[in-house]
Amino acid sequence: MAEIKTGIFAKNVQKRLNRAQEKVLQKLGKADETKDEQFEQVVINFRRQESEGSRLQREMKAYISAIKGMQQASINLTQSLHEVYEPDWHGKEDVVTIGKDCDALWEDFHNKIVDSTLLNLDAYLQEFPDLKIRVAKRSRKLIDYDSARHHVETLQTSGMKNDRKMMKAEEELKKAQKVFDELNAGLQDELPTLWDRRVGFYISTYKSVTNLEAKFHREISLVCRQLYEVMTKLGEQHSDKMFTIQGAPSDSGPLRLARTPSPPEDESPPESPEASSNHMLRPISPGPPRPKSPTQLKKGPPVPPPPKVTPTKEVAEEQIIDLFGGEFLPAPSPSQVCIIFRHNYDVCFLQVETMHDFEAANSDELELKRGDVVLVVPTVSVEDQEAGWLTGIKESVWYMLGAAAQKGLFPENFTQRLE
């Protein structure tokens, strides 16, 4: 028995030595290598498919783990509500039932995702290890075949055609070729088939995930609606105990202070004019000289002429176009200026100059620097207008973008009218 094991071991060692020697000769160009470019591409696809499947499995496990985490977070959130809920509050038992239903939906969603996707994915990936071993074995048998073929060619070159050694070499060549052909034929059929099957597997996996997730969201939305209705009735039961946050956003508009911000104390800007209408200010004494617009500072081709003041009576109402609301504005006041474009129509604005820097606190406010010229447009919210906020567009942005320019709110007492 020991002699048999020793013989097998020696034979395997000799095979490895022959393969290593053959690979060295092929690398050095002293021995030709059998190539099958079509099969090599099949192997590249196989490795890519295995890598993609492993990544899909990894991400699916992370997705399922996230579902489990959301389930636990939902349980904890519901428990916290149960602990603070007083016995005499409306819907005490309903809240408990809703919490149990919510937990059951999360658990059912988690189990179905595991059963329909993760288990199938594990079965799909189990096909790769065996094929991977056979692909590696085919590579070794191809080297054995090349080595046997080169050995026969060497003996033929030396003139040993009828020698016993020659016959043994030819027998080894036939044996190596037979083993290689059997492996090669099987893989040539299985690998392309597996590559094509990936499409159907991806389709079934993602259809299952999306279908289960859509069903889960439909069902849990009903449970959430029930809890919302319980909270609404609880609010009606305790309507005198509502909790409000100063300055918090309401359903009607963005977060805004009740009054406009005060100008910096280290400056002494002129007294702010009072609003007389939605977008008109009461004239006050002239401010500092109007700064030049960016278009007037650029060098190059001629630019359109500067805006001119158009008498109120000469501007027809249908010519005063509100580009931002789709409606006509009232006739301009004497303090308005109408910007006239050679290739466009007249648009009338009230112009103000920023006397202090203003940092926007909300997305619907304008960020202003001292010296910016703002074109005032109608303010939509009456509350903002009464609180001292105006709506406008930076003049420099208007010149560049026209009707596409961004408008926003700014405090009236940070500005003064331009003559």
Coordinates of N, CA and C in Angstrom, one line a residue, residues 90-207:
H90 N -57.7 59.0 23.6 CA -58.4 58.3 22.6 C -57.6 57.3 21.8
G91 N -58.1 56.1 21.6 CA -57.5 55.1 20.8 C -56.3 54.4 21.4
K92 N -56.4 54.2 22.8 CA -55.3 53.5 23.5 C -55.1 52.1 22.9
E93 N -56.2 51.4 22.8 CA -56.2 50.0 22.3 C -55.8 50.0 20.8
D94 N -56.3 51.0 20.1 CA -56.1 51.0 18.6 C -54.6 51.2 18.4
V95 N -53.9 52.0 19.2 CA -52.5 52.2 19.0 C -51.7 50.9 19.2
V96 N -52.1 50.1 20.2 CA -51.5 48.8 20.5 C -51.7 47.9 19.3
T97 N -52.9 47.8 18.8 CA -53.2 46.9 17.6 C -52.5 47.4 16.4
I98 N -52.4 48.6 16.2 CA -51.7 49.2 15.0 C -50.2 48.8 15.1
G99 N -49.6 48.9 16.3 CA -48.2 48.5 16.4 C -47.9 47.1 16.1
K100 N -48.9 46.2 16.6 CA -48.7 44.8 16.3 C -48.9 44.5 14.8
D101 N -49.8 45.1 14.1 CA -50.0 45.0 12.7 C -48.8 45.4 11.9
C102 N -48.2 46.5 12.4 CA -47.0 47.1 11.7 C -45.8 46.1 11.8
D103 N -45.6 45.6 13.0 CA -44.6 44.6 13.2 C -44.8 43.4 12.4
A104 N -46.0 42.9 12.3 CA -46.3 41.7 11.5 C -46.0 41.9 10.0
L105 N -46.3 43.1 9.5 CA -46.1 43.4 8.1 C -44.6 43.4 7.8
W106 N -43.8 44.0 8.7 CA -42.3 44.0 8.5 C -41.8 42.6 8.6
E107 N -42.2 41.8 9.5 CA -41.7 40.4 9.6 C -42.1 39.6 8.4
D108 N -43.3 39.8 7.9 CA -43.7 39.1 6.7 C -42.9 39.5 5.5
F109 N -42.7 40.8 5.4 CA -41.9 41.3 4.2 C -40.5 40.7 4.3
H110 N -39.9 40.7 5.5 CA -38.5 40.2 5.6 C -38.5 38.7 5.2
N111 N -39.4 37.9 5.7 CA -39.4 36.5 5.4 C -39.6 36.2 3.9
K112 N -40.5 36.9 3.3 CA -40.7 36.7 1.9 C -39.6 37.1 1.0
I113 N -38.9 38.1 1.4 CA -37.7 38.5 0.6 C -36.6 37.5 0.7
V114 N -36.4 36.9 1.9 CA -35.4 35.9 2.1 C -35.8 34.6 1.3
D115 N -37.0 34.2 1.4 CA -37.4 33.0 0.7 C -37.4 33.1 -0.8
S116 N -37.8 34.3 -1.4 CA -37.9 34.4 -2.8 C -36.7 34.9 -3.5
T117 N -35.7 35.5 -2.8 CA -34.5 36.0 -3.4 C -33.2 35.4 -2.9
L118 N -33.0 35.5 -1.6 CA -31.7 35.1 -1.1 C -31.5 33.6 -1.3
L119 N -32.5 32.8 -1.1 CA -32.3 31.3 -1.2 C -32.1 31.0 -2.7
N120 N -32.8 31.6 -3.6 CA -32.6 31.4 -5.0 C -31.2 31.9 -5.5
L121 N -30.8 33.0 -4.9 CA -29.5 33.5 -5.2 C -28.4 32.5 -4.7
D122 N -28.5 32.0 -3.6 CA -27.5 31.0 -3.1 C -27.5 29.8 -4.0
A123 N -28.6 29.3 -4.4 CA -28.6 28.1 -5.3 C -28.0 28.5 -6.7
Y124 N -28.2 29.7 -7.1 CA -27.6 30.2 -8.4 C -26.1 30.2 -8.3
L125 N -25.6 30.7 -7.2 CA -24.1 30.8 -7.0 C -23.5 29.4 -6.8
Q126 N -24.2 28.4 -6.3 CA -23.6 27.1 -6.1 C -23.2 26.4 -7.3
E127 N -23.6 26.9 -8.5 CA -23.2 26.3 -9.7 C -21.8 26.7 -10.1
F128 N -21.3 27.8 -9.6 CA -20.0 28.3 -10.0 C -18.8 27.5 -9.5
P129 N -18.7 27.1 -8.3 CA -17.5 26.4 -7.8 C -17.2 25.2 -8.6
D130 N -18.1 24.3 -8.9 CA -17.8 23.1 -9.7 C -17.3 23.5 -11.1
L131 N -18.0 24.4 -11.7 CA -17.5 24.8 -13.0 C -16.1 25.5 -13.0
K132 N -15.9 26.2 -11.9 CA -14.6 26.8 -11.8 C -13.5 25.8 -11.7
I133 N -13.8 24.7 -10.9 CA -12.8 23.6 -10.8 C -12.5 23.0 -12.2
R134 N -13.6 22.8 -12.9 CA -13.5 22.1 -14.2 C -12.7 23.0 -15.2
V135 N -13.0 24.3 -15.1 CA -12.2 25.2 -16.0 C -10.7 25.2 -15.7
A136 N -10.4 25.1 -14.4 CA -9.0 25.1 -14.1 C -8.4 23.7 -14.5
K137 N -9.2 22.6 -14.4 CA -8.7 21.3 -14.8 C -8.5 21.3 -16.3
R138 N -9.4 21.9 -17.0 CA -9.2 21.9 -18.5 C -7.9 22.6 -18.9
S139 N -7.6 23.7 -18.2 CA -6.3 24.4 -18.5 C -5.1 23.5 -18.2
R140 N -5.2 22.7 -17.2 CA -4.0 21.8 -16.9 C -4.0 20.7 -17.9
K141 N -5.1 20.2 -18.3 CA -5.1 19.1 -19.3 C -4.7 19.6 -20.7
L142 N -4.9 20.9 -21.0 CA -4.5 21.5 -22.2 C -2.9 21.5 -22.2
I143 N -2.4 21.9 -21.1 CA -0.9 21.9 -21.0 C -0.3 20.5 -21.2
D144 N -1.0 19.5 -20.6 CA -0.6 18.1 -20.7 C -0.7 17.7 -22.2
Y145 N -1.7 18.1 -22.9 CA -1.9 17.8 -24.3 C -0.7 18.4 -25.1
D146 N -0.5 19.7 -24.9 CA 0.6 20.4 -25.6 C 2.0 19.7 -25.3
S147 N 2.2 19.3 -24.0 CA 3.5 18.7 -23.7 C 3.6 17.4 -24.4
A148 N 2.6 16.6 -24.4 CA 2.6 15.3 -25.1 C 2.8 15.5 -26.6
R149 N 2.1 16.5 -27.2 CA 2.3 16.7 -28.6 C 3.7 17.2 -28.9
H150 N 4.3 18.0 -28.1 CA 5.7 18.5 -28.4 C 6.7 17.3 -28.2
H151 N 6.4 16.4 -27.3 CA 7.3 15.2 -27.1 C 7.3 14.3 -28.3
V152 N 6.1 14.1 -28.9 CA 6.0 13.3 -30.1 C 6.7 14.0 -31.2
E153 N 6.5 15.3 -31.4 CA 7.2 16.1 -32.5 C 8.7 16.0 -32.3
T154 N 9.2 16.0 -31.1 CA 10.6 15.9 -30.8 C 11.2 14.6 -31.2
L155 N 10.5 13.5 -30.9 CA 10.9 12.2 -31.3 C 10.8 12.0 -32.8
Q156 N 9.8 12.6 -33.4 CA 9.7 12.4 -34.9 C 10.9 13.2 -35.6
T157 N 11.3 14.3 -35.0 CA 12.4 15.0 -35.6 C 13.7 14.3 -35.4
S158 N 13.8 13.5 -34.3 CA 15.1 12.8 -34.1 C 15.1 11.5 -34.9
G159 N 14.0 11.1 -35.6 CA 14.1 9.9 -36.5 C 13.6 8.7 -35.8
M160 N 13.1 8.7 -34.6 CA 12.6 7.5 -33.9 C 11.2 7.3 -34.2
K161 N 10.9 6.7 -35.4 CA 9.5 6.5 -35.8 C 8.9 5.1 -35.4
N162 N 9.7 4.1 -35.3 CA 9.3 2.8 -35.0 C 9.7 2.3 -33.6
D163 N 10.3 3.2 -32.9 CA 10.9 2.8 -31.6 C 9.7 2.6 -30.6
R164 N 10.0 1.8 -29.6 CA 9.0 1.6 -28.5 C 8.7 2.9 -27.8
K165 N 9.7 3.7 -27.6 CA 9.6 5.0 -27.0 C 8.6 5.9 -27.7
M166 N 8.7 5.8 -29.1 CA 7.8 6.6 -29.9 C 6.4 6.1 -29.7
M167 N 6.2 4.8 -29.7 CA 4.8 4.3 -29.5 C 4.2 4.7 -28.2
K168 N 5.0 4.7 -27.2 CA 4.5 5.1 -25.9 C 4.1 6.6 -25.9
A169 N 5.0 7.4 -26.5 CA 4.7 8.9 -26.6 C 3.4 9.1 -27.4
E170 N 3.2 8.4 -28.4 CA 1.9 8.6 -29.2 C 0.7 8.1 -28.4
E171 N 0.9 7.1 -27.6 CA -0.2 6.6 -26.8 C -0.5 7.7 -25.7
E172 N 0.5 8.3 -25.1 CA 0.3 9.3 -24.1 C -0.4 10.5 -24.7
L173 N -0.1 10.8 -26.0 CA -0.7 12.0 -26.7 C -2.2 11.7 -26.9
K174 N -2.5 10.5 -27.4 CA -3.9 10.2 -27.6 C -4.7 10.2 -26.3
K175 N -4.1 9.7 -25.2 CA -4.8 9.7 -23.9 C -5.0 11.2 -23.4
A176 N -4.0 12.0 -23.5 CA -4.1 13.4 -23.1 C -5.1 14.2 -23.9
Q177 N -5.2 13.9 -25.3 CA -6.1 14.5 -26.1 C -7.6 14.1 -25.8
K178 N -7.8 12.9 -25.4 CA -9.1 12.4 -25.1 C -9.6 13.0 -23.8
V179 N -8.8 13.1 -22.8 CA -9.2 13.7 -21.5 C -9.5 15.2 -21.8
F180 N -8.7 15.9 -22.5 CA -8.9 17.3 -22.8 C -10.2 17.5 -23.6
D181 N -10.4 16.7 -24.6 CA -11.6 16.9 -25.4 C -12.9 16.7 -24.6
E182 N -12.9 15.7 -23.7 CA -14.1 15.4 -22.9 C -14.4 16.6 -22.0
L183 N -13.4 17.2 -21.4 CA -13.6 18.3 -20.5 C -14.0 19.5 -21.4
N184 N -13.4 19.7 -22.5 CA -13.6 20.9 -23.3 C -15.0 20.9 -23.9
A185 N -15.5 19.7 -24.3 CA -16.8 19.6 -24.9 C -17.9 19.9 -23.9
G186 N -17.7 19.4 -22.7 CA -18.7 19.7 -21.7 C -18.8 21.2 -21.3
L187 N -17.6 21.8 -21.1 CA -17.6 23.2 -20.8 C -18.1 24.1 -21.9
Q188 N -17.8 23.7 -23.1 CA -18.2 24.5 -24.3 C -19.8 24.6 -24.3
D189 N -20.4 23.6 -23.8 CA -21.9 23.6 -23.8 C -22.5 24.3 -22.5
E190 N -21.9 24.1 -21.4 CA -22.4 24.5 -20.1 C -22.2 26.0 -19.8
L191 N -21.0 26.5 -20.1 CA -20.7 27.9 -19.8 C -21.5 28.9 -20.6
P192 N -21.7 28.7 -21.9 CA -22.6 29.7 -22.6 C -24.0 29.6 -22.2
T193 N -24.5 28.4 -21.8 CA -25.8 28.2 -21.3 C -26.0 29.0 -20.0
L194 N -25.1 28.8 -19.1 CA -25.1 29.5 -17.8 C -25.1 31.0 -18.0
W195 N -24.3 31.5 -19.0 CA -24.2 32.9 -19.3 C -25.5 33.5 -19.8
D196 N -26.2 32.7 -20.6 CA -27.5 33.2 -21.1 C -28.6 33.2 -20.0
R197 N -28.5 32.2 -19.1 CA -29.5 32.1 -18.0 C -29.5 33.3 -17.0
R198 N -28.4 34.0 -17.0 CA -28.3 35.1 -16.0 C -29.4 36.1 -16.2
V199 N -29.8 36.3 -17.5 CA -30.8 37.3 -17.8 C -32.1 37.0 -17.1
G200 N -32.6 35.8 -17.3 CA -33.8 35.3 -16.7 C -33.7 35.4 -15.2
F201 N -32.5 35.0 -14.6 CA -32.4 35.1 -13.2 C -32.5 36.5 -12.6
Y202 N -31.8 37.4 -13.3 CA -31.9 38.8 -12.8 C -33.4 39.3 -12.9
I203 N -34.1 39.0 -14.0 CA -35.5 39.4 -14.2 C -36.3 38.9 -13.0
S204 N -36.2 37.6 -12.8 CA -37.1 37.0 -11.7 C -36.7 37.6 -10.3
T205 N -35.5 37.8 -10.1 CA -35.0 38.3 -8.8 C -35.6 39.7 -8.5
Y206 N -35.4 40.6 -9.5 CA -35.8 42.0 -9.3 C -37.3 42.1 -9.4
K207 N -38.0 41.3 -10.2 CA -39.4 41.4 -10.2 C -40.0 40.9 -8.9

